[in-house]
């Protein structure tokens, strides 16, 4: 083992503001791969008076306490210890933590922080060997497009008034762009948004700084939202058909942009030929009885009652598919031309899938053998494109699926959107009152980070809102200052950011369907201050590798104030926010921290209005600042 020398990163990380005496991050130079092991570095504060320092590993599921070697005095009062971490050859995941023995006690460090006792395995640092999420993902800024409401690029493919009946909801309506949504029958109202319209606005998206798109479902469906698919093999003609998707993806790839499609494989429409509830398809669907060739594609609670099919959360219009059926497996995953594979191949070449209600997919009802089904979908994606992005939708805690072997990342509601909602909007996902202090906010974030390998954390899709939630600006009562704080955190916290269409212009809207209004392309109606803020923060992220793939460390979390660092071997950024809407805030990062900063270079303000003087940060009300300490 060769010793490492003190670096600006080590200096900065003497962030005694967090009160930690043991520090480790899963980036170089603190974690460096070498053949069949990793060189692991721990920083230890000399005030701890350590007698023994161990790296705890489980290469064969048994405890090994590996003595660590003091390699340098480090920066300031910090000592650097190293050891070789052996990998677990029996499984992809290797776990480890640290144990420090003093004269009369001990202290442990895992991914959740320090502990006076041996930590739980699920909170250990994790390395997943041989399975890595796509390298391109952390570099992106995603933009979610609800296609029907984004832009009308080809009026010739618009829905005709009364073209068909949407089940019992009545005939479809063709409405002028921007007319208010009718909350009584929102799924029958078509405004004309299409894929040609998305393609026509790529210049706009790039001017904002967007590099990747996530599209809500585009396949043939009777509804506006298209989560009730009746034909997986064709893009809806009202969106421009297959040729429009091919033209869009080709243009995007020529521009260096990426694109995800929405995979709705857990359920289909009751108008799909496989089910054919309404008799509108030329098929003998499962609804017609047991003699249907598709009967076993679904699960009926009462074989003698066709209306007893198992549905997604009881919604009769979207019966759940039995993905244990060999024909469905072949159709979606296994066959060379399976749906998952087909749209990732020419002429479309999409870069991955966002999978709807991924935790509910299974063999039969109740998500039976969920991991097996997801493994089959992952295999189809990676065989078609090893760098394909496999993204899962989870509204709640998702770490069971984000350990590296299944999803590359998840829509990070639980690990970002929900704690941020409680911290800034003071409510939970059910719109109940929920207020968090900065300490509680930091604890929630730390808890979720500790349970996921860091490479996966960097590929979690962070978001403020989506088509399934009220717009965040509305939740904030249109407080521009708080919305800007949210955008700062979206662009700087570990994970890949995703903007819901129109958030950057100040679009408002309550819960579904009012969060799905038409994008207003009249710039006179935009919040230009907010738009420029998004553009500025996106540019900062794209110009700063440390914000894309750097380590994370909380420096201050108290009351309304939250400060953290993102850093790699070359660069360090400090991000600070003040949540208070009516008073400035001063935050001292402690003398030890300032002593380290004196070796890390000068504070250079990149964005915001913060003032730093000898490690004491002052921010105005709803103020923020990002500094470069490189």
XYZ file of C-alpha atoms in Angstrom:
630
model
C 0.000 0.000 0.000
C 1.306 3.405 -0.922
C 0.480 6.347 1.333
C -1.662 9.186 0.070
C -0.876 12.791 0.676
C -3.208 15.342 2.130
C -5.412 17.002 -0.480
C -7.805 19.933 -0.549
C -10.595 17.414 -0.239
C -9.151 15.977 2.944
C -8.696 19.495 4.268
C -12.268 20.502 3.536
C -13.568 17.320 5.028
C -12.359 18.316 8.475
C -15.883 19.676 8.648
C -16.187 19.612 12.387
C -19.422 21.519 11.900
C -20.986 18.097 11.459
C -19.322 16.873 14.659
C -17.823 13.781 13.004
C -14.453 12.402 14.010
C -14.381 9.646 11.365
C -14.752 10.406 7.672
C -14.889 8.265 4.526
C -16.406 8.733 1.073
C -16.823 6.267 -1.767
C -14.826 8.210 -4.346
C -11.117 8.456 -5.125
C -8.781 8.867 -3.306
C -10.763 7.347 -0.421
C -11.874 4.293 -2.399
C -9.631 3.042 -5.212
C -10.068 -0.254 -7.056
C -7.041 -2.493 -7.596
C -7.536 -5.935 -9.148
C -9.580 -8.038 -6.720
C -9.664 -5.570 -3.856
C -10.142 -1.904 -3.009
C -7.761 0.428 -1.253
C -9.842 2.107 1.447
C -8.885 5.299 3.281
C -10.336 6.551 6.563
C -9.735 10.022 7.995
C -9.616 10.069 11.794
C -9.463 13.149 14.026
C -6.499 13.038 16.348
C -8.652 14.066 19.336
C -10.125 10.570 19.288
C -6.850 9.076 20.669
C -7.353 5.840 18.768
C -5.505 2.747 19.985
C -6.630 0.439 17.176
C -8.309 1.143 13.834
C -10.026 -1.613 11.877
C -11.713 -2.039 8.530
C -14.580 -4.458 9.101
C -15.343 -6.724 6.100
C -17.456 -9.802 5.380
C -15.825 -11.505 2.351
C -17.474 -14.828 3.195
C -20.313 -13.433 5.351
C -18.159 -13.763 8.454
C -16.614 -10.797 10.259
C -13.016 -9.881 9.499
C -11.451 -7.004 11.448
C -8.587 -5.871 9.241
C -6.034 -3.596 10.940
C -5.626 -0.262 9.187
C -2.234 1.369 8.767
C -1.491 4.975 9.625
C -0.151 6.386 6.359
C 0.172 10.122 6.955
C -0.473 12.863 9.437
C -3.141 14.277 7.085
C -4.257 17.880 7.134
C -4.554 19.811 10.349
C -5.611 17.452 13.125
C -6.648 14.644 10.790
C -4.883 11.278 10.442
C -5.112 9.034 7.399
C -5.479 5.248 7.723
C -5.576 2.675 4.916
C -6.335 -0.993 4.372
C -7.075 -3.367 1.514
C -10.727 -4.415 1.330
C -11.253 -7.969 -0.005
C -14.300 -8.496 -2.208
C -17.021 -11.031 -1.535
C -16.622 -13.559 -4.385
C -19.979 -15.185 -3.694
C -22.156 -12.187 -4.554
C -21.917 -8.843 -6.351
C -22.202 -6.720 -3.199
C -19.314 -6.212 -0.799
C -20.069 -4.416 2.472
C -17.711 -2.749 4.912
C -17.520 -0.305 7.822
C -14.932 0.966 10.307
C -14.224 0.253 13.976
C -12.016 2.469 16.157
C -10.973 1.342 19.637
C -9.891 3.930 22.221
C -8.511 3.449 25.727
C -11.920 2.626 27.208
C -14.485 2.643 24.402
C -15.103 2.307 20.649
C -16.607 4.214 17.744
C -17.960 2.896 14.442
C -18.511 4.520 11.045
C -20.930 3.314 8.400
C -22.772 5.019 5.547
C -25.278 6.549 7.991
C -22.588 8.154 10.148
C -20.973 7.421 13.480
C -22.315 4.925 15.987
C -21.217 3.742 19.454
C -21.863 0.127 18.448
C -21.614 -2.206 15.480
C -24.002 -0.930 12.787
C -26.693 -2.833 10.938
C -25.528 -4.488 7.736
C -28.012 -2.552 5.603
C -26.284 0.695 6.587
C -22.797 -0.506 5.738
C -20.855 1.043 2.894
C -21.569 -0.995 -0.252
C -19.619 -1.761 -3.398
C -21.353 -3.567 -6.257
C -18.789 -5.340 -8.415
C -19.408 -6.112 -12.079
C -22.757 -4.309 -12.169
C -22.717 -0.596 -12.786
C -25.393 1.904 -13.810
C -24.847 3.706 -17.133
C -21.898 6.074 -16.915
C -23.742 8.789 -18.869
C -26.656 9.210 -16.476
C -25.120 11.432 -13.736
C -24.052 13.928 -16.409
C -27.616 14.611 -17.559
C -30.350 17.093 -16.790
C -33.671 15.391 -17.575
C -36.915 17.066 -18.558
C -40.244 15.250 -18.222
C -42.717 15.799 -21.049
C -46.422 15.020 -20.777
C -46.679 14.845 -24.553
C -50.348 15.735 -25.051
C -49.876 19.049 -23.236
C -46.389 20.185 -24.270
C -46.613 21.481 -27.834
C -48.786 20.962 -30.925
C -46.374 20.565 -33.817
C -48.611 18.906 -36.399
C -52.302 19.937 -36.385
C -53.041 17.313 -39.073
C -52.817 14.566 -36.445
C -55.019 16.340 -33.890
C -57.885 14.465 -32.306
C -61.208 15.086 -34.054
C -64.115 16.124 -31.859
C -66.200 13.067 -30.951
C -63.859 10.698 -32.803
C -64.640 7.910 -30.339
C -66.130 7.195 -26.936
C -63.772 6.861 -23.982
C -65.557 3.980 -22.295
C -68.386 5.280 -20.124
C -66.829 8.751 -19.940
C -68.310 9.995 -23.186
C -66.947 11.167 -26.535
C -63.509 12.730 -26.789
C -63.272 16.506 -26.894
C -60.957 18.519 -29.109
C -60.090 21.699 -27.226
C -58.151 24.846 -28.151
C -54.612 25.001 -26.789
C -54.493 26.450 -23.308
C -58.219 26.337 -22.571
C -58.859 25.398 -18.921
C -59.095 21.713 -18.030
C -62.525 20.307 -17.206
C -62.045 18.418 -13.974
C -65.114 16.205 -14.537
C -63.819 14.269 -17.562
C -60.170 15.243 -17.953
C -59.114 12.056 -19.731
C -61.362 12.829 -22.699
C -59.915 16.299 -23.396
C -57.342 16.495 -26.183
C -55.382 19.671 -26.947
C -53.144 18.366 -29.718
C -49.700 17.956 -28.170
C -47.550 15.532 -30.179
C -44.022 14.271 -30.789
C -43.533 16.656 -33.700
C -44.179 19.409 -31.171
C -41.510 17.985 -28.869
C -39.016 17.825 -31.740
C -39.816 21.414 -32.692
C -38.885 22.565 -29.185
C -35.512 20.859 -28.865
C -33.773 24.190 -29.463
C -35.743 25.644 -26.561
C -34.871 22.732 -24.288
C -31.194 22.986 -25.138
C -31.240 26.733 -24.510
C -32.459 25.912 -20.996
C -29.663 23.361 -20.636
C -31.692 20.137 -20.847
C -29.761 17.118 -22.131
C -32.276 14.252 -21.796
C -36.021 13.679 -22.020
C -38.352 11.359 -20.152
C -41.641 11.046 -22.051
C -44.895 9.944 -20.462
C -46.413 7.019 -22.426
C -46.575 7.476 -26.199
C -48.194 4.217 -27.335
C -51.737 3.885 -28.681
C -54.283 4.479 -25.956
C -57.822 5.891 -25.687
C -56.939 8.351 -22.904
C -54.960 11.573 -22.595
C -52.416 10.144 -20.133
C -51.933 6.852 -22.028
C -51.228 4.684 -19.018
C -53.997 2.465 -20.425
C -52.182 1.115 -23.490
C -54.099 -0.833 -26.112
C -51.239 -1.273 -28.606
C -47.605 -1.541 -27.503
C -46.337 -1.868 -31.065
C -47.387 1.534 -32.340
C -47.010 5.124 -31.215
C -50.396 6.810 -30.964
C -51.340 8.390 -34.291
C -52.431 11.538 -32.492
C -48.811 11.852 -31.387
C -47.602 11.436 -34.965
C -47.146 7.681 -35.114
C -43.957 5.645 -35.236
C -42.284 7.910 -37.773
C -42.604 10.878 -35.428
C -40.800 9.006 -32.642
C -38.063 7.879 -35.052
C -37.567 11.472 -36.233
C -37.489 12.786 -32.668
C -34.952 10.247 -31.379
C -32.744 10.704 -34.446
C -32.686 14.474 -34.003
C -31.987 14.139 -30.282
C -29.114 11.717 -30.774
C -27.561 13.981 -33.394
C -27.639 16.697 -30.739
C -26.045 14.395 -28.137
C -29.281 14.142 -26.135
C -30.796 11.045 -24.492
C -34.407 9.836 -24.300
C -36.411 7.509 -22.033
C -39.803 6.003 -22.802
C -42.411 5.061 -20.216
C -42.912 1.297 -19.869
C -46.427 0.407 -18.687
C -46.154 -3.368 -18.522
C -47.884 -4.045 -15.200
C -51.301 -3.475 -16.751
C -52.920 -2.647 -20.060
C -56.124 -0.971 -21.187
C -59.420 -2.792 -20.946
C -59.727 -1.784 -24.622
C -56.626 -3.821 -25.533
C -57.458 -6.766 -27.855
C -56.227 -9.062 -25.095
C -59.075 -7.935 -22.831
C -61.642 -6.180 -25.092
C -64.166 -5.257 -22.422
C -66.185 -3.006 -24.738
C -66.162 -5.223 -27.824
C -64.412 -2.502 -29.834
C -61.563 -4.775 -30.954
C -61.650 -7.545 -33.535
C -60.640 -10.207 -31.051
C -61.964 -12.647 -28.525
C -60.633 -11.002 -25.425
C -60.367 -12.359 -21.920
C -63.532 -10.464 -21.026
C -65.423 -12.649 -23.506
C -64.675 -15.766 -21.448
C -62.394 -18.703 -20.804
C -62.362 -19.658 -24.471
C -60.257 -16.555 -25.190
C -56.609 -17.310 -26.054
C -55.745 -14.393 -23.776
C -57.784 -15.437 -20.756
C -54.740 -16.469 -18.705
C -52.994 -13.175 -19.450
C -55.139 -11.853 -16.587
C -56.381 -13.036 -13.186
C -60.102 -13.304 -12.453
C -61.205 -13.545 -8.847
C -64.414 -15.298 -9.947
C -64.015 -17.384 -13.131
C -67.727 -16.959 -13.839
C -67.668 -13.175 -13.564
C -65.729 -11.294 -16.294
C -65.910 -8.116 -14.199
C -63.895 -9.735 -11.397
C -60.511 -9.184 -13.043
C -57.621 -8.106 -10.853
C -56.964 -4.419 -11.569
C -54.421 -1.806 -10.592
C -55.716 -0.389 -7.302
C -59.244 -1.408 -8.273
C -59.342 0.716 -11.450
C -61.437 -1.384 -13.821
C -60.056 0.295 -16.941
C -56.532 -1.096 -16.425
C -56.513 -4.847 -15.672
C -53.234 -6.210 -14.314
C -51.210 -8.491 -16.598
C -49.922 -11.897 -15.483
C -46.261 -11.534 -16.384
C -45.686 -15.150 -15.423
C -47.414 -16.246 -18.623
C -44.731 -17.452 -21.071
C -46.341 -15.678 -24.029
C -46.371 -12.352 -22.195
C -42.787 -12.831 -21.060
C -41.747 -13.442 -24.643
C -43.796 -10.460 -25.849
C -42.357 -7.966 -23.367
C -38.854 -9.280 -22.601
C -37.555 -12.576 -23.937
C -38.135 -12.721 -27.698
C -35.616 -11.007 -30.014
C -38.295 -8.523 -31.069
C -39.809 -8.102 -27.590
C -41.288 -4.706 -26.778
C -38.501 -3.797 -24.335
C -35.900 -4.547 -27.000
C -37.727 -3.307 -30.087
C -37.907 0.368 -29.156
C -34.224 0.365 -28.138
C -33.258 -0.764 -31.637
C -33.204 1.135 -34.975
C -34.835 3.305 -36.089
C -35.786 4.461 -32.569
C -32.759 3.598 -30.409
C -34.252 4.944 -27.186
C -31.741 5.052 -24.341
C -33.755 3.311 -21.667
C -37.072 2.848 -19.905
C -38.824 4.444 -16.988
C -40.972 1.606 -15.627
C -44.392 2.461 -14.226
C -45.270 0.968 -10.788
C -42.234 -1.270 -11.139
C -42.612 -2.749 -7.647
C -46.071 -4.112 -8.568
C -45.047 -6.100 -11.643
C -45.298 -9.831 -11.082
C -46.337 -13.321 -12.053
C -50.023 -13.160 -11.354
C -51.539 -10.668 -8.923
C -49.854 -9.161 -5.861
C -46.392 -8.693 -7.437
C -45.506 -12.382 -7.186
C -41.817 -12.998 -8.051
C -41.317 -9.294 -8.668
C -37.511 -9.501 -8.621
C -37.561 -12.333 -11.157
C -39.692 -10.309 -13.573
C -37.551 -7.205 -13.172
C -34.430 -9.292 -13.700
C -35.846 -10.427 -17.036
C -36.569 -6.862 -18.067
C -33.126 -5.717 -16.963
C -31.541 -8.499 -18.988
C -33.510 -7.477 -22.085
C -32.393 -3.863 -21.683
C -28.726 -4.627 -21.069
C -28.504 -7.197 -23.859
C -29.915 -4.639 -26.274
C -27.768 -1.773 -24.979
C -25.378 -2.340 -22.050
C -25.615 1.402 -21.329
C -29.421 1.408 -21.347
C -30.957 3.148 -18.320
C -33.356 1.013 -16.227
C -35.341 3.460 -14.079
C -38.098 2.431 -11.686
C -41.051 4.388 -10.374
C -41.522 4.165 -6.602
C -43.558 6.688 -4.675
C -42.146 5.461 -1.394
C -39.026 3.848 0.069
C -37.195 2.034 -2.738
C -33.890 0.676 -1.460
C -34.984 -2.951 -1.866
C -34.836 -2.369 -5.635
C -31.789 -0.087 -5.805
C -28.970 -2.312 -4.565
C -27.408 -2.549 -8.032
C -28.725 -5.877 -9.275
C -32.150 -4.663 -10.450
C -32.695 -0.975 -11.178
C -30.010 1.497 -12.199
C -31.953 4.120 -10.267
C -35.411 5.094 -9.098
C -37.639 8.118 -9.331
C -36.382 9.479 -6.043
C -39.574 10.499 -4.296
C -38.630 9.051 -0.919
C -34.971 10.036 -0.906
C -35.411 13.582 -2.229
C -38.849 14.855 -3.286
C -40.745 13.932 -0.123
C -38.243 15.242 2.428
C -37.850 18.401 0.353
C -41.624 18.847 0.254
C -41.777 18.613 4.044
C -38.814 20.973 4.472
C -39.976 23.710 2.087
C -43.731 23.180 1.541
C -44.556 21.813 5.011
C -46.685 18.893 3.847
C -46.338 15.208 3.020
C -47.166 13.189 -0.072
C -50.802 12.961 1.054
C -50.975 16.772 1.453
C -51.132 16.456 5.242
C -49.215 18.969 7.396
C -45.575 17.931 7.830
C -42.861 20.318 8.976
C -39.193 19.364 9.197
C -36.327 21.315 10.683
C -33.034 21.298 8.810
C -31.766 18.689 11.302
C -34.718 16.402 10.562
C -34.425 17.043 6.829
C -30.753 16.083 6.918
C -31.501 12.954 8.964
C -34.072 11.743 6.396
C -31.664 12.329 3.519
C -28.804 10.620 5.358
C -30.955 7.601 6.212
C -31.912 6.989 2.592
C -28.387 7.580 1.285
C -26.980 5.069 3.742
C -28.988 2.195 2.308
C -28.000 2.574 -1.353
C -24.636 2.060 -3.083
C -23.221 5.474 -3.949
C -22.971 4.689 -7.685
C -26.728 4.093 -7.647
C -27.374 7.240 -5.614
C -25.787 9.242 -8.415
C -28.317 7.727 -10.852
C -31.431 8.311 -8.732
C -33.838 10.591 -10.622
C -34.381 13.576 -8.333
C -37.532 15.606 -8.901
C -39.743 18.284 -7.395
C -43.022 17.221 -8.974
C -44.446 15.064 -11.765
C -47.702 14.301 -13.552
C -48.728 12.452 -10.362
C -48.318 15.346 -7.924
C -49.374 18.941 -7.562
C -46.819 21.337 -8.990
C -44.208 22.315 -6.436
C -44.656 26.036 -7.134
C -48.326 25.627 -6.207
C -47.430 23.750 -3.009
C -45.211 26.722 -2.107
C -48.101 29.157 -2.645
C -46.073 30.508 -5.588
C -43.271 31.759 -3.358
C -40.533 32.444 -5.906
C -37.758 32.513 -3.315
C -38.589 29.041 -1.985
C -38.967 27.694 -5.528
C -35.481 28.912 -6.318
C -34.141 27.137 -3.238
C -35.814 23.945 -4.457
C -34.147 24.327 -7.855
C -30.754 24.870 -6.174
C -31.114 21.604 -4.260
C -32.411 19.801 -7.364
C -29.276 20.732 -9.296
C -26.715 20.164 -6.545
C -27.849 17.183 -4.437
C -26.538 13.684 -5.367
C -28.639 12.201 -8.154
C -29.656 13.243 -11.634
C -32.154 16.150 -11.780
C -35.445 16.002 -13.684
C -37.602 19.071 -14.400
C -41.327 18.637 -14.924
C -42.333 20.531 -18.050
C -43.162 24.172 -17.362
C -41.723 24.336 -13.854
C -39.007 26.573 -15.232
C -41.557 29.145 -16.455
C -43.555 29.181 -13.224
C -46.440 26.918 -14.270
C -48.920 26.226 -11.478
C -51.513 23.536 -10.929
C -52.985 21.389 -8.198
C -53.155 17.641 -8.273
C -54.151 15.586 -11.330
C -55.554 16.774 -13.727
C -54.632 20.395 -13.048
C -50.911 19.640 -12.988
C -51.199 18.589 -16.647
C -52.179 21.874 -18.258
C -50.937 23.016 -21.660
C -47.494 24.604 -21.728
C -47.974 28.333 -22.287
C -45.600 29.336 -25.088
C -46.415 33.033 -24.735
C -43.206 34.289 -23.104
C -45.017 37.341 -21.814
C -46.705 35.010 -19.323
C -43.488 33.423 -18.066
C -41.744 34.031 -14.780
C -38.478 35.124 -16.402
C -36.616 35.423 -13.107
C -37.383 31.784 -12.359
C -36.499 30.695 -15.909
C -33.129 32.430 -15.731
C -32.498 30.850 -12.340
C -33.115 27.368 -13.749
C -30.855 28.118 -16.699
C -28.117 29.391 -14.380
C -28.291 26.420 -12.028
C -28.340 23.925 -14.905
C -25.278 25.587 -16.437
C -23.500 25.437 -13.079
C -24.226 21.726 -12.775
C -23.063 20.993 -16.326
C -19.836 22.934 -15.804
C -19.058 21.320 -12.443
C -18.156 17.602 -12.422
C -18.217 17.583 -8.618
C -21.962 18.304 -8.735
C -22.497 15.383 -11.092
C -20.462 12.587 -9.527
C -18.708 14.030 -6.497
C -19.026 12.939 -2.877
C -21.463 14.521 -0.436
C -20.994 15.829 3.106
C -23.339 17.837 5.339
C -21.610 20.834 6.903
C -24.494 22.495 8.771
C -28.119 21.582 9.433
C -29.953 23.599 12.030
C -33.332 25.341 12.038
C -33.761 27.007 8.639
C -30.129 26.645 7.559
C -28.684 23.844 5.464
C -25.129 23.694 4.130
C -23.357 20.829 2.388
C -20.330 20.115 0.211
C -20.017 18.264 -3.095
C -16.452 17.407 -4.048
C -14.068 15.221 -5.976
C -10.276 15.059 -6.185
C -10.126 18.268 -8.214
C -12.920 20.495 -7.042
C -15.122 21.339 -4.089
C -18.388 23.265 -3.921
C -20.181 24.430 -0.800
C -23.947 24.911 -1.161
C -25.875 26.891 1.450
C -29.563 27.772 1.744
C -31.712 29.735 4.184
C -35.317 28.549 4.252
C -36.629 31.468 6.291
C -38.893 33.736 4.243
C -38.589 36.769 6.516
C -35.156 36.923 8.143
C -31.484 36.560 7.212
C -29.448 33.751 8.728
C -25.854 33.501 9.908
C -24.242 30.059 10.164
C -20.819 29.408 11.688
C -19.002 26.368 10.324
C -16.671 26.204 13.399
C -13.008 27.058 13.819
C -11.777 23.557 12.904
C -13.554 23.756 9.598
C -12.071 27.179 8.872
C -8.601 25.933 9.697
C -9.014 23.305 7.003
C -10.398 25.812 4.523
C -7.261 27.926 4.803
C -5.488 25.110 2.977
C -8.256 24.556 0.432
C -8.002 27.862 -1.371
C -10.158 30.958 -1.497
C -13.949 31.028 -1.417
C -15.191 32.010 -4.887
C -18.913 32.791 -5.119
C -20.420 31.076 -8.163
C -24.114 31.913 -7.732
C -26.290 33.490 -5.074
C -25.973 36.315 -2.592
C -24.182 34.705 0.318
C -21.366 36.259 2.276
C -18.563 34.229 3.801
C -16.201 35.747 6.355
C -13.770 33.438 8.091
C -16.139 30.497 7.815
C -19.215 32.378 8.962
C -21.880 32.325 6.234
C -24.632 34.924 6.046
C -27.602 34.531 3.720
C -30.622 36.795 3.159
C -34.173 35.503 3.634
C -34.830 32.615 1.196
C -31.227 33.112 0.196
C -28.743 30.685 -1.288
C -25.145 30.581 -2.380
C -22.764 28.183 -4.075
C -19.020 28.660 -3.565
C -16.051 27.059 -5.277
C -13.216 26.227 -2.871
C -10.841 24.698 -5.392
